[in-house]
Tab-separated table of N, CA, C and O in Angstrom:
chain	number	residue	atom	x	y	z
A	250	MET	N	11.086	-9.879	-3.309
A	250	MET	CA	10.429	-8.831	-2.536
A	250	MET	C	10.172	-7.625	-3.444
A	250	MET	O	10.953	-7.307	-4.325
A	251	ALA	N	9.100	-6.955	-3.213
A	251	ALA	CA	8.695	-5.804	-4.014
A	251	ALA	C	9.586	-4.589	-3.737
A	251	ALA	O	10.270	-4.518	-2.721
A	252	ASP	N	9.561	-3.652	-4.661
A	252	ASP	CA	10.299	-2.398	-4.492
A	252	ASP	C	9.709	-1.609	-3.340
A	252	ASP	O	8.533	-1.775	-2.995
A	253	PRO	N	10.508	-0.708	-2.751
A	253	PRO	CA	9.997	0.112	-1.643
A	253	PRO	C	8.806	0.965	-2.079
A	253	PRO	O	8.706	1.368	-3.239
A	254	MET	N	7.932	1.236	-1.120
A	254	MET	CA	6.814	2.139	-1.369
A	254	MET	C	7.332	3.572	-1.339
A	254	MET	O	8.270	3.872	-0.617
A	255	ARG	N	6.705	4.427	-2.103
A	255	ARG	CA	6.994	5.853	-2.023
A	255	ARG	C	5.934	6.463	-1.120
A	255	ARG	O	4.749	6.436	-1.448
A	256	ILE	N	6.385	6.999	0.002
A	256	ILE	CA	5.452	7.546	0.988
A	256	ILE	C	5.759	9.016	1.199
A	256	ILE	O	6.905	9.380	1.456
A	257	ARG	N	4.730	9.854	1.098
A	257	ARG	CA	4.834	11.269	1.428
A	257	ARG	C	3.855	11.552	2.536
A	257	ARG	O	2.669	11.209	2.441
A	258	ALA	N	4.332	12.180	3.589
A	258	ALA	CA	3.494	12.511	4.731
A	258	ALA	C	3.711	13.986	5.041
A	258	ALA	O	4.785	14.376	5.486
A	259	GLN	N	2.677	14.798	4.792
A	259	GLN	CA	2.798	16.245	4.954
A	259	GLN	C	1.770	16.757	5.951
A	259	GLN	O	0.569	16.527	5.787
A	260	ALA	N	2.263	17.450	6.970
A	260	ALA	CA	1.396	18.015	8.001
A	260	ALA	C	0.855	19.366	7.555
A	260	ALA	O	1.532	20.137	6.880
A	261	ALA	N	-0.383	19.636	7.941
A	261	ALA	CA	-1.029	20.928	7.706
A	261	ALA	C	-2.003	21.134	8.865
A	261	ALA	O	-3.035	20.473	8.934
A	262	GLY	N	-1.628	22.001	9.796
A	262	GLY	CA	-2.460	22.189	10.987
A	262	GLY	C	-2.385	20.967	11.876
A	262	GLY	O	-1.305	20.462	12.163
A	263	ASP	N	-3.562	20.454	12.281
A	263	ASP	CA	-3.582	19.271	13.148
A	263	ASP	C	-3.784	17.969	12.372
A	263	ASP	O	-4.078	16.932	12.948
A	264	LYS	N	-3.620	18.018	11.051
A	264	LYS	CA	-3.795	16.836	10.204
A	264	LYS	C	-2.550	16.602	9.365
A	264	LYS	O	-1.775	17.512	9.121
A	265	ALA	N	-2.402	15.384	8.894
A	265	ALA	CA	-1.339	15.056	7.948
A	265	ALA	C	-1.959	14.278	6.797
A	265	ALA	O	-2.775	13.377	7.014
A	266	THR	N	-1.584	14.642	5.593
A	266	THR	CA	-2.027	13.912	4.410
A	266	THR	C	-0.937	12.919	4.050
A	266	THR	O	0.224	13.285	3.912
A	267	ILE	N	-1.335	11.660	3.916
A	267	ILE	CA	-0.409	10.582	3.606
A	267	ILE	C	-0.701	10.111	2.186
A	267	ILE	O	-1.842	9.789	1.858
A	268	ARG	N	0.341	10.061	1.367
A	268	ARG	CA	0.220	9.570	-0.004
A	268	ARG	C	1.196	8.409	-0.163
A	268	ARG	O	2.375	8.543	0.163
A	269	VAL	N	0.696	7.292	-0.684
A	269	VAL	CA	1.515	6.090	-0.807
A	269	VAL	C	1.389	5.522	-2.219
A	269	VAL	O	0.280	5.308	-2.706
A	270	LEU	N	2.532	5.286	-2.854
A	270	LEU	CA	2.562	4.607	-4.147
A	270	LEU	C	3.238	3.259	-3.916
A	270	LEU	O	4.406	3.202	-3.510
A	271	MET	N	2.481	2.182	-4.120
A	271	MET	CA	2.975	0.826	-3.865
A	271	MET	C	3.371	0.170	-5.178
A	271	MET	O	2.684	0.322	-6.178
A	272	SER	N	4.453	-0.566	-5.154
A	272	SER	CA	4.914	-1.292	-6.334
A	272	SER	C	4.453	-2.742	-6.215
A	272	SER	O	4.955	-3.496	-5.373
A	273	HIS	N	3.460	-3.122	-7.038
A	273	HIS	CA	2.928	-4.495	-6.995
A	273	HIS	C	2.217	-4.782	-8.312
A	273	HIS	O	1.535	-3.920	-8.854
A	274	GLU	N	2.354	-6.004	-8.811
A	274	GLU	CA	1.762	-6.381	-10.108
A	274	GLU	C	0.233	-6.433	-10.099
A	274	GLU	O	-0.404	-6.176	-11.115
A	275	MET	N	-0.364	-6.824	-8.984
A	275	MET	CA	-1.821	-6.827	-8.833
A	275	MET	C	-2.540	-7.585	-9.960
A	275	MET	O	-3.383	-7.044	-10.658
A	276	GLU	N	-2.230	-8.843	-10.120
A	276	GLU	CA	-2.910	-9.683	-11.112
A	276	GLU	C	-4.285	-10.112	-10.591
A	276	GLU	O	-4.414	-10.564	-9.456
A	277	SER	N	-5.293	-10.003	-11.434
A	277	SER	CA	-6.666	-10.313	-11.023
A	277	SER	C	-6.991	-11.802	-11.053
A	277	SER	O	-7.944	-12.246	-10.426
A	278	GLY	N	-6.224	-12.570	-11.811
A	278	GLY	CA	-6.529	-13.991	-11.968
A	278	GLY	C	-7.463	-14.261	-13.129
A	278	GLY	O	-7.894	-15.388	-13.335
A	279	GLN	N	-7.757	-13.219	-13.917
A	279	GLN	CA	-8.673	-13.371	-15.052
A	279	GLN	C	-7.983	-13.204	-16.402
A	279	GLN	O	-8.558	-13.544	-17.431
A	280	ARG	N	-6.751	-12.674	-16.398
A	280	ARG	CA	-6.035	-12.494	-17.671
A	280	ARG	C	-5.372	-13.799	-18.093
A	280	ARG	O	-5.126	-14.678	-17.274
A	281	LYS	N	-5.082	-13.903	-19.388
A	281	LYS	CA	-4.396	-15.080	-19.922
A	281	LYS	C	-3.047	-14.653	-20.497
A	281	LYS	O	-2.890	-13.543	-20.979
A	282	ASP	N	-2.089	-15.597	-20.433
A	282	ASP	CA	-0.776	-15.311	-21.001
A	282	ASP	C	-0.798	-15.596	-22.505
A	282	ASP	O	-1.850	-15.903	-23.078
A	283	GLY	N	0.356	-15.524	-23.155
A	283	GLY	CA	0.445	-15.732	-24.599
A	283	GLY	C	0.050	-17.121	-25.044
A	283	GLY	O	-0.314	-17.333	-26.207
A	284	ASN	N	0.098	-18.091	-24.157
A	284	ASN	CA	-0.281	-19.467	-24.487
A	284	ASN	C	-1.733	-19.788	-24.142
A	284	ASN	O	-2.167	-20.930	-24.279
A	285	GLY	N	-2.467	-18.808	-23.655
A	285	GLY	CA	-3.870	-19.016	-23.321
A	285	GLY	C	-4.106	-19.536	-21.913
A	285	GLY	O	-5.241	-19.827	-21.538
A	286	LYS	N	-3.034	-19.665	-21.120
A	286	LYS	CA	-3.185	-20.139	-19.740
A	286	LYS	C	-3.507	-18.943	-18.837
A	286	LYS	O	-2.968	-17.862	-19.014
A	287	THR	N	-4.390	-19.180	-17.889
A	287	THR	CA	-4.778	-18.123	-16.944
A	287	THR	C	-3.606	-17.779	-16.036
A	287	THR	O	-2.951	-18.654	-15.486
A	288	ILE	N	-3.358	-16.470	-15.888
A	288	ILE	CA	-2.321	-15.992	-14.978
A	288	ILE	C	-2.919	-16.010	-13.574
A	288	ILE	O	-3.976	-15.429	-13.348
A	289	PRO	N	-2.262	-16.681	-12.615
A	289	PRO	CA	-2.826	-16.784	-11.266
A	289	PRO	C	-3.006	-15.428	-10.585
A	289	PRO	O	-2.233	-14.498	-10.820
A	290	ALA	N	-4.020	-15.323	-9.743
A	290	ALA	CA	-4.279	-14.097	-8.989
A	290	ALA	C	-3.101	-13.810	-8.059
A	290	ALA	O	-2.536	-14.717	-7.450
A	291	TRP	N	-2.731	-12.531	-7.975
A	291	TRP	CA	-1.653	-12.089	-7.091
A	291	TRP	C	-1.901	-10.627	-6.802
A	291	TRP	O	-1.675	-9.763	-7.648
A	292	HIS	N	-2.446	-10.338	-5.630
A	292	HIS	CA	-2.832	-8.968	-5.319
A	292	HIS	C	-2.704	-8.682	-3.828
A	292	HIS	O	-2.695	-9.595	-3.006
A	293	ILE	N	-2.603	-7.412	-3.508
A	293	ILE	CA	-2.544	-6.978	-2.115
A	293	ILE	C	-3.913	-7.199	-1.489
A	293	ILE	O	-4.928	-6.830	-2.071
A	294	GLN	N	-3.915	-7.791	-0.287
A	294	GLN	CA	-5.176	-8.039	0.403
A	294	GLN	C	-5.382	-7.115	1.601
A	294	GLN	O	-6.488	-6.654	1.822
A	295	ASP	N	-4.337	-6.910	2.383
A	295	ASP	CA	-4.468	-6.136	3.615
A	295	ASP	C	-3.452	-5.004	3.660
A	295	ASP	O	-2.283	-5.216	3.334
A	296	ILE	N	-3.896	-3.841	4.093
A	296	ILE	CA	-3.030	-2.680	4.276
A	296	ILE	C	-3.279	-2.128	5.670
A	296	ILE	O	-4.424	-2.039	6.116
A	297	THR	N	-2.185	-1.783	6.338
A	297	THR	CA	-2.272	-1.183	7.668
A	297	THR	C	-1.368	0.036	7.707
A	297	THR	O	-0.248	-0.007	7.214
A	298	ALA	N	-1.874	1.114	8.291
A	298	ALA	CA	-1.070	2.323	8.498
A	298	ALA	C	-0.977	2.561	9.995
A	298	ALA	O	-1.969	2.446	10.716
A	299	ALA	N	0.228	2.901	10.450
A	299	ALA	CA	0.443	3.171	11.874
A	299	ALA	C	1.135	4.523	12.029
A	299	ALA	O	2.020	4.867	11.242
A	300	LEU	N	0.717	5.263	13.032
A	300	LEU	CA	1.332	6.542	13.380
A	300	LEU	C	2.031	6.340	14.717
A	300	LEU	O	1.379	6.038	15.714
A	301	ASN	N	3.352	6.464	14.714
A	301	ASN	CA	4.164	6.247	15.920
A	301	ASN	C	3.844	4.903	16.584
A	301	ASN	O	3.737	4.801	17.801
A	302	GLY	N	3.633	3.864	15.769
A	302	GLY	CA	3.387	2.521	16.279
A	302	GLY	C	1.939	2.175	16.572
A	302	GLY	O	1.619	1.031	16.865
A	303	LYS	N	1.029	3.149	16.492
A	303	LYS	CA	-0.388	2.907	16.771
A	303	LYS	C	-1.158	2.825	15.449
A	303	LYS	O	-1.095	3.738	14.624
A	304	THR	N	-1.906	1.745	15.254
A	304	THR	CA	-2.674	1.570	14.017
A	304	THR	C	-3.727	2.661	13.891
A	304	THR	O	-4.510	2.894	14.810
A	305	VAL	N	-3.725	3.339	12.732
A	305	VAL	CA	-4.687	4.413	12.489
A	305	VAL	C	-5.589	4.138	11.283
A	305	VAL	O	-6.593	4.833	11.089
A	306	MET	N	-5.239	3.121	10.471
A	306	MET	CA	-6.042	2.820	9.294
A	306	MET	C	-5.771	1.392	8.859
A	306	MET	O	-4.630	0.942	8.892
A	307	THR	N	-6.834	0.682	8.486
A	307	THR	CA	-6.698	-0.635	7.871
A	307	THR	C	-7.595	-0.674	6.641
A	307	THR	O	-8.607	0.014	6.580
A	308	ALA	N	-7.206	-1.487	5.672
A	308	ALA	CA	-8.005	-1.635	4.457
A	308	ALA	C	-7.864	-3.062	3.949
A	308	ALA	O	-6.832	-3.697	4.151
A	309	GLU	N	-8.912	-3.538	3.309
A	309	GLU	CA	-8.900	-4.839	2.654
A	309	GLU	C	-9.148	-4.607	1.172
A	309	GLU	O	-10.145	-3.989	0.798
A	310	TRP	N	-8.224	-5.078	0.348
A	310	TRP	CA	-8.337	-4.920	-1.096
A	310	TRP	C	-8.540	-6.262	-1.758
A	310	TRP	O	-8.277	-7.312	-1.184
A	311	GLY	N	-8.990	-6.220	-3.002
A	311	GLY	CA	-9.191	-7.428	-3.788
A	311	GLY	C	-8.519	-7.303	-5.138
A	311	GLY	O	-7.731	-6.387	-5.380
A	312	PRO	N	-8.848	-8.189	-6.054
A	312	PRO	CA	-8.180	-8.230	-7.358
A	312	PRO	C	-8.555	-7.079	-8.300
A	312	PRO	O	-7.915	-6.914	-9.335
A	313	ALA	N	-9.534	-6.268	-7.962
A	313	ALA	CA	-9.960	-5.192	-8.861
A	313	ALA	C	-9.080	-3.941	-8.775
A	313	ALA	O	-9.238	-3.027	-9.564
A	314	VAL	N	-8.138	-3.900	-7.836
A	314	VAL	CA	-7.262	-2.741	-7.682
A	314	VAL	C	-6.156	-2.816	-8.737
A	314	VAL	O	-5.595	-3.868	-9.005
A	315	SER	N	-5.837	-1.666	-9.332
A	315	SER	CA	-4.887	-1.620	-10.441
A	315	SER	C	-3.440	-1.886	-10.024
A	315	SER	O	-3.083	-1.813	-8.847
A	316	LYS	N	-2.606	-2.171	-11.013
A	316	LYS	CA	-1.170	-2.375	-10.822
A	316	LYS	C	-0.556	-1.116	-10.220
A	316	LYS	O	-0.950	-0.005	-10.549
A	317	ASN	N	0.418	-1.292	-9.320
A	317	ASN	CA	1.106	-0.190	-8.645
A	317	ASN	C	0.107	0.801	-8.043
A	317	ASN	O	0.067	1.973	-8.414
A	318	PRO	N	-0.704	0.338	-7.087
A	318	PRO	CA	-1.785	1.177	-6.552
A	318	PRO	C	-1.299	2.397	-5.769
A	318	PRO	O	-0.221	2.393	-5.175
A	319	PHE	N	-2.140	3.426	-5.788
A	319	PHE	CA	-1.917	4.675	-5.061
A	319	PHE	C	-2.974	4.773	-3.968
A	319	PHE	O	-4.141	4.494	-4.206
A	320	LEU	N	-2.543	5.167	-2.771
A	320	LEU	CA	-3.452	5.303	-1.636
A	320	LEU	C	-3.200	6.659	-0.988
A	320	LEU	O	-2.052	7.042	-0.791
A	321	GLN	N	-4.272	7.379	-0.678
A	321	GLN	CA	-4.159	8.660	0.018
A	321	GLN	C	-5.189	8.707	1.131
A	321	GLN	O	-6.334	8.318	0.941
A	322	PHE	N	-4.759	9.185	2.306
A	322	PHE	CA	-5.670	9.343	3.432
A	322	PHE	C	-5.131	10.430	4.350
A	322	PHE	O	-3.998	10.877	4.216
A	323	THR	N	-5.962	10.863	5.298
A	323	THR	CA	-5.602	11.925	6.234
A	323	THR	C	-5.639	11.380	7.652
A	323	THR	O	-6.533	10.623	8.011
A	324	ILE	N	-4.655	11.807	8.453
A	324	ILE	CA	-4.592	11.413	9.862
A	324	ILE	C	-4.737	12.663	10.715
A	324	ILE	O	-3.965	13.613	10.560
A	325	LYS	N	-5.725	12.665	11.602
A	325	LYS	CA	-5.877	13.774	12.543
A	325	LYS	C	-4.883	13.598	13.690
A	325	LYS	O	-4.626	12.479	14.124
A	326	GLY	N	-4.344	14.715	14.169
A	326	GLY	CA	-3.444	14.679	15.319
A	326	GLY	C	-1.996	14.395	14.985
A	326	GLY	O	-1.166	14.321	15.879
A	327	ALA	N	-1.666	14.235	13.713
A	327	ALA	CA	-0.278	13.995	13.323
A	327	ALA	C	0.446	15.333	13.197
A	327	ALA	O	-0.146	16.339	12.819
A	328	LYS	N	1.731	15.314	13.521
A	328	LYS	CA	2.517	16.546	13.432
A	328	LYS	C	3.893	16.226	12.857
A	328	LYS	O	4.291	15.054	12.782
A	329	ALA	N	4.610	17.257	12.458
A	329	ALA	CA	5.945	17.084	11.887
A	329	ALA	C	6.833	16.315	12.855
A	329	ALA	O	6.799	16.543	14.062
A	330	GLY	N	7.577	15.354	12.315
A	330	GLY	CA	8.455	14.525	13.128
A	330	GLY	C	7.869	13.174	13.491
A	330	GLY	O	8.606	12.254	13.868
A	331	ASP	N	6.557	13.018	13.389
A	331	ASP	CA	5.918	11.723	13.675
A	331	ASP	C	6.304	10.715	12.594
A	331	ASP	O	6.593	11.083	11.450
A	332	LYS	N	6.283	9.429	12.948
A	332	LYS	CA	6.606	8.351	12.016
A	332	LYS	C	5.334	7.663	11.541
A	332	LYS	O	4.471	7.305	12.347
A	333	VAL	N	5.238	7.494	10.225
A	333	VAL	CA	4.113	6.776	9.622
A	333	VAL	C	4.667	5.508	8.980
A	333	VAL	O	5.603	5.582	8.180
A	334	ALA	N	4.108	4.357	9.340
A	334	ALA	CA	4.515	3.077	8.761
A	334	ALA	C	3.345	2.482	7.994
A	334	ALA	O	2.220	2.451	8.495
A	335	ILE	N	3.617	2.034	6.782
A	335	ILE	CA	2.603	1.394	5.941
A	335	ILE	C	3.037	-0.058	5.716
A	335	ILE	O	4.183	-0.314	5.338
A	336	THR	N	2.112	-0.986	5.929
A	336	THR	CA	2.385	-2.412	5.728
A	336	THR	C	1.322	-2.994	4.813
A	336	THR	O	0.137	-2.716	4.996
A	337	TRP	N	1.746	-3.777	3.827
A	337	TRP	CA	0.774	-4.524	3.034
A	337	TRP	C	1.130	-6.003	3.054
A	337	TRP	O	2.273	-6.374	3.281
A	338	LYS	N	0.105	-6.829	2.828
A	338	LYS	CA	0.271	-8.278	2.716
A	338	LYS	C	-0.537	-8.734	1.519
A	338	LYS	O	-1.683	-8.320	1.344
A	339	ASP	N	0.062	-9.580	0.667
A	339	ASP	CA	-0.685	-10.040	-0.506
A	339	ASP	C	-1.179	-11.467	-0.331
A	339	ASP	O	-0.928	-12.110	0.694
A	340	ASN	N	-1.920	-11.954	-1.322
A	340	ASN	CA	-2.553	-13.271	-1.216
A	340	ASN	C	-1.562	-14.425	-1.330
A	340	ASN	O	-1.937	-15.575	-1.119
A	341	LYS	N	-0.292	-14.147	-1.626
A	341	LYS	CA	0.737	-15.193	-1.633
A	341	LYS	C	1.524	-15.206	-0.327
A	341	LYS	O	2.457	-15.973	-0.162
A	342	GLY	N	1.167	-14.310	0.596
A	342	GLY	CA	1.839	-14.265	1.884
A	342	GLY	C	3.007	-13.296	1.948
A	342	GLY	O	3.620	-13.126	2.995
A	343	ASP	N	3.346	-12.665	0.821
A	343	ASP	CA	4.417	-11.675	0.819
A	343	ASP	C	3.958	-10.448	1.590
A	343	ASP	O	2.765	-10.098	1.566
A	344	THR	N	4.886	-9.784	2.241
A	344	THR	CA	4.558	-8.594	3.004
A	344	THR	C	5.653	-7.558	2.838
A	344	THR	O	6.802	-7.897	2.529
A	345	ARG	N	5.302	-6.310	3.003
A	345	ARG	CA	6.267	-5.210	2.892
A	345	ARG	C	5.853	-4.123	3.867
A	345	ARG	O	4.675	-3.804	3.983
A	346	THR	N	6.839	-3.539	4.549
A	346	THR	CA	6.599	-2.410	5.447
A	346	THR	C	7.613	-1.332	5.121
A	346	THR	O	8.811	-1.622	4.991
A	347	ASP	N	7.141	-0.118	4.960
A	347	ASP	CA	8.018	1.040	4.765
A	347	ASP	C	7.545	2.160	5.675
A	347	ASP	O	6.381	2.191	6.084
A	348	GLU	N	8.455	3.066	5.977
A	348	GLU	CA	8.187	4.122	6.952
A	348	GLU	C	8.605	5.481	6.390
A	348	GLU	O	9.528	5.568	5.591
A	349	ALA	N	7.918	6.523	6.834
A	349	ALA	CA	8.260	7.896	6.453
A	349	ALA	C	8.040	8.790	7.664
A	349	ALA	O	7.276	8.459	8.581
A	350	THR	N	8.693	9.934	7.641
A	350	THR	CA	8.540	10.917	8.699
A	350	THR	C	7.646	12.039	8.192
A	350	THR	O	7.816	12.517	7.067
A	351	VAL	N	6.700	12.468	9.012
A	351	VAL	CA	5.806	13.566	8.641
A	351	VAL	C	6.630	14.852	8.596
A	351	VAL	O	7.409	15.148	9.500
A	352	THR	N	6.474	15.594	7.491
A	352	THR	CA	7.186	16.875	7.345
A	352	THR	C	6.234	18.037	7.438
A	352	THR	O	5.047	17.897	7.283
Protein backbone atom coordinates (compact mmCIF):
# COMPACT_ATOMS: atom_id res chain seq x y z
CA MET A 1 0.00 0.00 0.00
CA ALA A 2 1.19 3.51 -0.77
CA ASP A 3 2.24 6.07 1.82
CA PRO A 4 -0.44 8.40 3.20
CA MET A 5 -1.36 11.47 1.19
CA ARG A 6 -0.46 14.86 2.59
CA ILE A 7 -3.65 16.89 2.60
CA ARG A 8 -4.01 20.55 3.56
CA ALA A 9 -7.46 22.08 3.65
CA GLN A 10 -7.62 25.79 4.49
CA ALA A 11 -10.81 27.84 4.65
CA ALA A 12 -10.94 31.46 3.51
CA GLY A 13 -14.39 33.04 3.52
CA ASP A 14 -16.93 30.68 1.96
CA LYS A 15 -14.28 28.63 0.12
CA ALA A 16 -11.60 26.14 1.09
CA THR A 17 -8.41 25.48 -0.84
CA ILE A 18 -7.43 21.82 -0.84
CA ARG A 19 -3.85 20.78 -1.56
CA VAL A 20 -2.96 17.11 -1.91
CA LEU A 21 0.44 15.47 -2.36
CA MET A 22 0.04 11.81 -3.35
CA SER A 23 2.78 9.21 -3.03
CA HIS A 24 2.75 7.03 -6.17
CA GLU A 25 5.36 5.84 -8.69
CA MET A 26 3.23 6.74 -11.74
CA GLU A 27 5.00 4.60 -14.35
CA SER A 28 3.96 5.44 -17.92
CA GLY A 29 4.69 2.03 -19.42
CA GLN A 30 7.19 3.53 -21.86
CA ARG A 31 10.42 3.44 -19.83
CA LYS A 32 12.85 0.52 -19.89
CA ASP A 33 14.76 -1.03 -17.02
CA GLY A 34 18.52 -1.74 -16.98
CA ASN A 35 18.01 -4.92 -19.00
CA GLY A 36 16.03 -3.19 -21.75
CA LYS A 37 12.67 -4.62 -20.67
CA THR A 38 9.69 -2.27 -20.64
CA ILE A 39 8.51 -1.30 -17.16
CA PRO A 40 4.75 -1.99 -16.99
CA ALA A 41 2.35 0.96 -16.71
CA TRP A 42 1.27 1.75 -13.14
CA HIS A 43 -0.54 5.01 -12.58
CA ILE A 44 -3.46 6.62 -10.78
CA GLN A 45 -6.60 6.54 -12.90
CA ASP A 46 -9.42 7.90 -10.76
CA ILE A 47 -9.51 10.53 -8.01
CA THR A 48 -12.52 11.49 -5.93
CA ALA A 49 -12.82 14.24 -3.33
CA ALA A 50 -15.67 14.32 -0.83
CA LEU A 51 -16.71 17.04 1.61
CA ASN A 52 -18.50 15.60 4.66
CA GLY A 53 -19.26 12.43 2.65
CA LYS A 54 -20.63 14.20 -0.45
CA THR A 55 -18.60 13.94 -3.68
CA VAL A 56 -17.44 17.39 -4.79
CA MET A 57 -14.77 16.56 -7.39
CA THR A 58 -13.76 13.67 -9.62
CA ALA A 59 -10.83 13.37 -12.01
CA GLU A 60 -9.50 10.82 -14.47
CA TRP A 61 -5.73 10.68 -14.92
CA GLY A 62 -3.48 8.79 -17.30
CA PRO A 63 0.17 7.80 -17.58
CA ALA A 64 1.37 11.34 -18.40
CA VAL A 65 1.03 12.54 -14.77
CA SER A 66 4.35 12.78 -12.92
CA LYS A 67 5.58 10.69 -9.98
CA ASN A 68 4.15 11.76 -6.58
CA PRO A 69 1.51 14.04 -8.13
CA PHE A 70 0.24 17.27 -6.56
CA LEU A 71 -3.41 18.29 -6.85
CA GLN A 72 -4.99 21.60 -5.80
CA PHE A 73 -8.62 22.67 -6.05
CA THR A 74 -11.16 24.93 -4.32
CA ILE A 75 -14.46 23.93 -2.72
CA LYS A 76 -17.23 26.50 -2.31
CA GLY A 77 -19.27 26.30 0.89
CA ALA A 78 -16.61 24.55 2.97
CA LYS A 79 -15.88 25.84 6.45
CA ALA A 80 -13.52 25.10 9.33
CA GLY A 81 -14.26 21.73 10.91
CA ASP A 82 -15.57 20.08 7.73
CA LYS A 83 -14.00 16.77 6.66
CA VAL A 84 -12.38 16.35 3.25
CA ALA A 85 -11.67 12.81 2.00
CA ILE A 86 -9.51 12.09 -1.04
CA THR A 87 -9.58 8.66 -2.72
CA TRP A 88 -7.49 7.43 -5.62
CA LYS A 89 -7.53 4.16 -7.56
CA ASP A 90 -4.74 3.02 -9.87
CA ASN A 91 -4.70 0.77 -12.93
CA LYS A 92 -3.61 -2.24 -10.82
CA GLY A 93 -6.69 -1.94 -8.62
CA ASP A 94 -4.88 -0.48 -5.61
CA THR A 95 -6.78 2.23 -3.78
CA ARG A 96 -6.05 4.71 -1.01
CA THR A 97 -8.28 7.08 0.98
CA ASP A 98 -7.07 9.76 3.37
CA GLU A 99 -8.96 12.46 5.23
CA ALA A 100 -8.24 15.94 6.59
CA THR A 101 -10.17 18.54 8.53
CA VAL A 102 -10.62 22.03 7.07
CA THR A 103 -8.83 24.61 9.23
